[in-house]
mmCIF file of C-alpha atoms in Angstrom:
data_model
loop_
_atom_site.group_PDB
_atom_site.id
_atom_site.type_symbol
_atom_site.label_atom_id
_atom_site.label_comp_id
_atom_site.label_asym_id
_atom_site.label_seq_id
_atom_site.Cartn_x
_atom_site.Cartn_y
_atom_site.Cartn_z
ATOM 1 C CA MET A 1 0.000 0.000 0.000
ATOM 2 C CA LYS A 2 1.187 3.484 -0.765
ATOM 3 C CA LYS A 3 1.163 6.362 1.681
ATOM 4 C CA LEU A 4 0.146 9.843 0.573
ATOM 5 C CA LYS A 5 1.646 12.798 2.405
ATOM 6 C CA GLY A 6 -0.952 14.575 4.540
ATOM 7 C CA LEU A 7 -3.587 11.895 4.037
ATOM 8 C CA ASP A 8 -3.647 9.716 7.125
ATOM 9 C CA CYS A 9 -7.435 9.620 7.524
ATOM 10 C CA ILE A 10 -10.568 9.954 5.425
ATOM 11 C CA LEU A 11 -13.798 10.869 7.209
ATOM 12 C CA LEU A 12 -16.962 9.631 5.505
ATOM 13 C CA VAL A 13 -20.163 11.422 6.534
ATOM 14 C CA ASP A 14 -23.316 9.736 5.239
ATOM 15 C CA ASP A 15 -26.435 8.348 6.877
ATOM 16 C CA ASP A 16 -26.634 5.563 4.286
ATOM 17 C CA GLU A 17 -24.625 2.609 5.595
ATOM 18 C CA VAL A 18 -24.565 0.930 2.170
ATOM 19 C CA SER A 19 -22.943 4.036 0.656
ATOM 20 C CA ASN A 20 -20.394 4.104 3.470
ATOM 21 C CA TYR A 21 -19.612 0.427 2.872
ATOM 22 C CA LEU A 22 -19.231 0.875 -0.895
ATOM 23 C CA ASN A 23 -17.108 4.017 -0.486
ATOM 24 C CA THR A 24 -14.884 2.171 1.979
ATOM 25 C CA ILE A 25 -14.384 -0.670 -0.508
ATOM 26 C CA LEU A 26 -13.581 1.804 -3.305
ATOM 27 C CA ILE A 27 -11.045 3.660 -1.152
ATOM 28 C CA GLU A 28 -9.400 0.394 -0.113
ATOM 29 C CA LYS A 29 -9.138 -0.703 -3.773
ATOM 30 C CA THR A 30 -7.064 2.396 -4.580
ATOM 31 C CA GLY A 31 -4.222 0.871 -2.596
ATOM 32 C CA ILE A 32 -3.723 3.973 -0.459
ATOM 33 C CA ASP A 33 -2.671 3.351 3.141
ATOM 34 C CA VAL A 34 -5.267 5.432 4.960
ATOM 35 C CA GLN A 35 -7.520 5.058 7.986
ATOM 36 C CA ILE A 36 -11.219 5.396 7.161
ATOM 37 C CA GLU A 37 -13.555 6.801 9.794
ATOM 38 C CA ILE A 38 -17.329 6.819 9.345
ATOM 39 C CA THR A 39 -19.931 9.079 10.901
ATOM 40 C CA LEU A 40 -23.621 8.818 10.136
ATOM 41 C CA ASN A 41 -24.605 12.487 10.319
ATOM 42 C CA GLY A 42 -23.302 16.024 10.583
ATOM 43 C CA LEU A 43 -23.515 16.138 14.370
ATOM 44 C CA MET A 44 -21.377 13.008 14.705
ATOM 45 C CA ALA A 45 -18.892 14.494 12.221
ATOM 46 C CA LEU A 46 -18.632 17.730 14.227
ATOM 47 C CA GLU A 47 -18.156 15.737 17.438
ATOM 48 C CA TYR A 48 -15.402 13.747 15.737
ATOM 49 C CA LEU A 49 -13.668 16.864 14.425
ATOM 50 C CA THR A 50 -13.868 18.711 17.775
ATOM 51 C CA CYS A 51 -13.171 15.633 19.965
ATOM 52 C CA SER A 52 -16.404 16.194 21.861
ATOM 53 C CA GLY A 53 -19.567 14.245 22.622
ATOM 54 C CA ARG A 54 -19.092 10.517 22.034
ATOM 55 C CA TYR A 55 -15.448 11.107 20.981
ATOM 56 C CA LYS A 56 -14.223 13.172 23.953
ATOM 57 C CA ASP A 57 -13.075 10.257 26.129
ATOM 58 C CA LYS A 58 -11.253 8.476 23.324
ATOM 59 C CA PRO A 59 -7.987 10.254 22.522
ATOM 60 C CA GLY A 60 -6.044 9.545 19.397
ATOM 61 C CA TYR A 61 -8.599 10.107 16.667
ATOM 62 C CA PRO A 62 -6.674 11.185 13.584
ATOM 63 C CA ARG A 63 -7.513 14.462 11.881
ATOM 64 C CA PRO A 64 -8.962 13.699 8.460
ATOM 65 C CA GLY A 65 -7.140 14.952 5.406
ATOM 66 C CA LEU A 66 -10.231 14.409 3.313
#
């Protein structure tokens, strides 16, 4: 797998779990070494990005590059 500079994490934000699954498969098929995080709505995404809510007690979440 290849590593792209500045792209350690991709954050998917979609309430459709099938779309998240298919997008994950497509990203994995590119061969890029990247962590994929999934949130199901905008509020979850904001909590992820600000390390608050359900993500505040879990340090170490990578900042998404995309």
